[in-house]
mmCIF file with all atom_site columns, C-alpha atoms in Angstrom:
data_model
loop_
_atom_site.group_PDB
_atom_site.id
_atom_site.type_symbol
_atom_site.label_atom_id
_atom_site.label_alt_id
_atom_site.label_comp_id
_atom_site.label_asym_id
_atom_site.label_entity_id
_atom_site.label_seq_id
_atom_site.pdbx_PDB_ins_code
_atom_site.Cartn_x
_atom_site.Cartn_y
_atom_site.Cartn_z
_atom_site.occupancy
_atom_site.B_iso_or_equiv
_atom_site.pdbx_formal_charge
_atom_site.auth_seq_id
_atom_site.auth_comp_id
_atom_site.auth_asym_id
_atom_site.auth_atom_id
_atom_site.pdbx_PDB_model_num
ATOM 1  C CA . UNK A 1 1  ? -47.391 114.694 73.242  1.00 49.00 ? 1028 UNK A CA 1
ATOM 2  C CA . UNK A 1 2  ? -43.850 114.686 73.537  1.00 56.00 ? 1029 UNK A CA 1
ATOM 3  C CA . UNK A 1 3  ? -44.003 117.694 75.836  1.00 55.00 ? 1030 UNK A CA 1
ATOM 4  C CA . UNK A 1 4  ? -46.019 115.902 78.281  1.00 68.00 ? 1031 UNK A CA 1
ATOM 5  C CA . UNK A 1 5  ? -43.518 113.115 78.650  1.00 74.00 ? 1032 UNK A CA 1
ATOM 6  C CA . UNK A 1 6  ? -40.586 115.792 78.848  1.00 78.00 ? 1033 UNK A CA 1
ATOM 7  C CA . UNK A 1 7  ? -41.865 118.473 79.813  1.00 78.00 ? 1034 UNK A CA 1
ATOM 8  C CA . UNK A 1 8  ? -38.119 120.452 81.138  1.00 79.00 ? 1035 UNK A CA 1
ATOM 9  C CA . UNK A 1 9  ? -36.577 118.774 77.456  1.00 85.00 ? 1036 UNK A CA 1
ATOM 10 C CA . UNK A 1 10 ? -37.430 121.878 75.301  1.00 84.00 ? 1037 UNK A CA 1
ATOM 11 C CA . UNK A 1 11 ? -35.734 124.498 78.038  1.00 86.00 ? 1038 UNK A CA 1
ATOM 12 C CA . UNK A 1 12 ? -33.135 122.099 78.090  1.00 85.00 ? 1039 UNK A CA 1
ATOM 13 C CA . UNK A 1 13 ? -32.341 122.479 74.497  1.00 86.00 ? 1040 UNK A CA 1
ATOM 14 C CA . UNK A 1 14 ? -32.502 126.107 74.122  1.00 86.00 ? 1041 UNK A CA 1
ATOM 15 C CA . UNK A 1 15 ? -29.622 126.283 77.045  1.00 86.00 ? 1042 UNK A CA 1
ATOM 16 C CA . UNK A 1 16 ? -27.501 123.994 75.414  1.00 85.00 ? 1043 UNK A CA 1
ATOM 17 C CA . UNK A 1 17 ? -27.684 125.181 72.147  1.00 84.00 ? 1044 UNK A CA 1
ATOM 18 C CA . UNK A 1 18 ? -27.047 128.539 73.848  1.00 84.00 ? 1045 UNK A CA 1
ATOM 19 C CA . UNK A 1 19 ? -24.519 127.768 76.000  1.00 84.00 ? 1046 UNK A CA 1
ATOM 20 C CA . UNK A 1 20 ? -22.306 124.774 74.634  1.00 81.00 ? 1047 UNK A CA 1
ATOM 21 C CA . UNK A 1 21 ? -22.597 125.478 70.818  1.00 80.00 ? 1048 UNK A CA 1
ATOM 22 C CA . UNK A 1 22 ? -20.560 128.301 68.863  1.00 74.00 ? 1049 UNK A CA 1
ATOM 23 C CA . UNK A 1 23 ? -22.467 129.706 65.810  1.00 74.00 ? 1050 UNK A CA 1
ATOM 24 C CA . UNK A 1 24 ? -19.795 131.814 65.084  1.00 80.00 ? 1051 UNK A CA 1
ATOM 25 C CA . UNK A 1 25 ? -17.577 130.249 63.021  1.00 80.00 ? 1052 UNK A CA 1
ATOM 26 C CA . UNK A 1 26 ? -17.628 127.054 61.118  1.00 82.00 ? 1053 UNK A CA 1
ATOM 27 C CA . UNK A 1 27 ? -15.060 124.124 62.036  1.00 78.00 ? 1054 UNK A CA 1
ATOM 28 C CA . UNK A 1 28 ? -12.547 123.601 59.565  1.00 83.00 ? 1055 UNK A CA 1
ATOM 29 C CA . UNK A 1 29 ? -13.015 120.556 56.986  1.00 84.00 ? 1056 UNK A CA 1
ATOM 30 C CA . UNK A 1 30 ? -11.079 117.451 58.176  1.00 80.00 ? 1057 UNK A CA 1
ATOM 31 C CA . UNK A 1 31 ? -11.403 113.646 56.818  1.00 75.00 ? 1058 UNK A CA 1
ATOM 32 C CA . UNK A 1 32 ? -12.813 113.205 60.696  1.00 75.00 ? 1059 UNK A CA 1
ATOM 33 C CA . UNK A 1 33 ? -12.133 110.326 62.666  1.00 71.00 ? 1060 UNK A CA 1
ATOM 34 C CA . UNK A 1 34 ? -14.542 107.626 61.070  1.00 79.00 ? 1061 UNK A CA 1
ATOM 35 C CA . UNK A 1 35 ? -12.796 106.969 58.123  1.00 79.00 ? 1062 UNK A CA 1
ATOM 36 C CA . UNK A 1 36 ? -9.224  107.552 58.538  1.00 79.00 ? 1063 UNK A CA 1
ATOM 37 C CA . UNK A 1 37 ? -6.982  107.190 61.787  1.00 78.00 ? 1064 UNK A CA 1
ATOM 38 C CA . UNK A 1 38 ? -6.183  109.752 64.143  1.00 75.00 ? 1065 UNK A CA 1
ATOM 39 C CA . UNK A 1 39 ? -2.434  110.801 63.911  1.00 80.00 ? 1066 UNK A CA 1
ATOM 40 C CA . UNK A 1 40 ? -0.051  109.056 66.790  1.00 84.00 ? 1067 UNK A CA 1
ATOM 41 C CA . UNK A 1 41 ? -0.422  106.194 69.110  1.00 85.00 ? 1068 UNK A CA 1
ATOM 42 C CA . UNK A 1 42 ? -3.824  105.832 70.960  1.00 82.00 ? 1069 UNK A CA 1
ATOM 43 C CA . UNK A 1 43 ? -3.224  105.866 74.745  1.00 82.00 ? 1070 UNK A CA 1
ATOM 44 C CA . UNK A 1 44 ? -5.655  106.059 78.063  1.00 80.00 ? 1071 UNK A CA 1
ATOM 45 C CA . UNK A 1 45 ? -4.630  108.112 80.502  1.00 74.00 ? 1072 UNK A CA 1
ATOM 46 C CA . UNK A 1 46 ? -5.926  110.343 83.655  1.00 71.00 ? 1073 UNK A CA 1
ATOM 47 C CA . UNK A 1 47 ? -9.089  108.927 85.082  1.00 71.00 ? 1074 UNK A CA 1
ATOM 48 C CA . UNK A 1 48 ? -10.692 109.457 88.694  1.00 72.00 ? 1075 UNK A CA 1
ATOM 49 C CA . UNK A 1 49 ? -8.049  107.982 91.860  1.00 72.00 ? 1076 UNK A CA 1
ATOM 50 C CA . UNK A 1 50 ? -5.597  106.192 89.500  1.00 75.00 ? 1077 UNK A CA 1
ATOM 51 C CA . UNK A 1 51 ? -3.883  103.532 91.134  1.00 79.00 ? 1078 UNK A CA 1
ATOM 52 C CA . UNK A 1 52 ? -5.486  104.035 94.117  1.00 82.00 ? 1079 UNK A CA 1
ATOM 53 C CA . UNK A 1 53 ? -8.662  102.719 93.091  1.00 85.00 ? 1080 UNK A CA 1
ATOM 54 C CA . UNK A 1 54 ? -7.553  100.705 90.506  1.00 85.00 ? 1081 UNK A CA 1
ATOM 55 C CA . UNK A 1 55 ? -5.625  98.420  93.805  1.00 89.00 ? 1082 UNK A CA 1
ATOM 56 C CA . UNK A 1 56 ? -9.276  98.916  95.608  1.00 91.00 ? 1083 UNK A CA 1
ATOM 57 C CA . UNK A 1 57 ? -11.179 97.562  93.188  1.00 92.00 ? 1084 UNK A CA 1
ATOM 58 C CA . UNK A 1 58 ? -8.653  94.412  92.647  1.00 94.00 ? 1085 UNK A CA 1
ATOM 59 C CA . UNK A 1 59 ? -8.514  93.582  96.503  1.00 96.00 ? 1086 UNK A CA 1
ATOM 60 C CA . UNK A 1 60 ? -12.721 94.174  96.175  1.00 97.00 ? 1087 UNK A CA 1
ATOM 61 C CA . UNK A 1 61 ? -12.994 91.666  93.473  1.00 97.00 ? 1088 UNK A CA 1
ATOM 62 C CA . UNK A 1 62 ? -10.636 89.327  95.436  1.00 98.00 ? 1089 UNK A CA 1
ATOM 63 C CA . UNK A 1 63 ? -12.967 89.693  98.436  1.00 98.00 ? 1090 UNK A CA 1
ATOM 64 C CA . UNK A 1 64 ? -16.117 89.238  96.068  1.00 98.00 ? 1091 UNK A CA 1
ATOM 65 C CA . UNK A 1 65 ? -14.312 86.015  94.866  1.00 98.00 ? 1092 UNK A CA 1
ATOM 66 C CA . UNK A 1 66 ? -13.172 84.779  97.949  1.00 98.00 ? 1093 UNK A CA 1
ATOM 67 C CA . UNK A 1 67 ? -16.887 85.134  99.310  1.00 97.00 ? 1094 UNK A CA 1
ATOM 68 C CA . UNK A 1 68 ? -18.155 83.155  96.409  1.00 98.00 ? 1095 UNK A CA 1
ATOM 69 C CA . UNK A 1 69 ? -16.021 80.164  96.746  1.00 97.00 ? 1096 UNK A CA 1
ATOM 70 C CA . UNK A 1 70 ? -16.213 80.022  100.489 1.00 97.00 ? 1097 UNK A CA 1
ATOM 71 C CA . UNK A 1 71 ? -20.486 80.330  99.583  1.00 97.00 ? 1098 UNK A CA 1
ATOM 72 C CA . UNK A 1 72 ? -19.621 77.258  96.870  1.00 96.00 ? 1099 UNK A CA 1
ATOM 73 C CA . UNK A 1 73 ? -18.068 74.927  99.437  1.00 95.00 ? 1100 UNK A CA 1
ATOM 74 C CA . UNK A 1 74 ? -20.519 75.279  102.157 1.00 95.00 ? 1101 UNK A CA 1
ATOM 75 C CA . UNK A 1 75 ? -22.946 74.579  99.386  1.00 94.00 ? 1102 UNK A CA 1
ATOM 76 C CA . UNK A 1 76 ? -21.373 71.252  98.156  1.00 93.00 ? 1103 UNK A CA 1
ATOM 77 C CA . UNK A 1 77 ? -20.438 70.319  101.567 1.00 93.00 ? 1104 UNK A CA 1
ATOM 78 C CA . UNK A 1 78 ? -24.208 70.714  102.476 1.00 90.00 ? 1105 UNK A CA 1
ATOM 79 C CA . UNK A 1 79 ? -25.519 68.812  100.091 1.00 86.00 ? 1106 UNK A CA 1
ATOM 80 C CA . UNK A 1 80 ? -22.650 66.285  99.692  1.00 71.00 ? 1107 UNK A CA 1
#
């Protein structure tokens, strides 16, 4: 059944245990990440545009916002 729903999910597997896994060698034994913290300060960085689109998408949401209340007043003003 699940085949039928699926049907490119079992090629799909094969590749990527082929192709992104290493059965080579095991990873070394660490505590992990769940339970205790990872060493240094957390930080963000890189992303796709930067500041670029970080600016666009602030002036977009200002449009967006500027729309909406100009949409709200011609509302009330209708109806008022």
């Amino acid at each position: 059944m699940p085949r039928r729903r699926a049907p490119g999910a079992r090629p799909a597997q094969t590749q990527t245990d082929k192709t992104h896994l290493d059965h080579d060698e095991d990873a070394p034994a660490t505590h992990g990440a769940l339970h205790v913290p990872a060493p240094g300060e957390g930080a963000v960085h890189g992303g796709w545009g930067g500041r670029r689109r970080t600016a666009l998408r602030k002036v977009a949401v200002a449009t967006a916002l500027a729309g909406a209340a100009v949409t709200v007043g011609r509302l009330i003003t209708a109806t008022g």
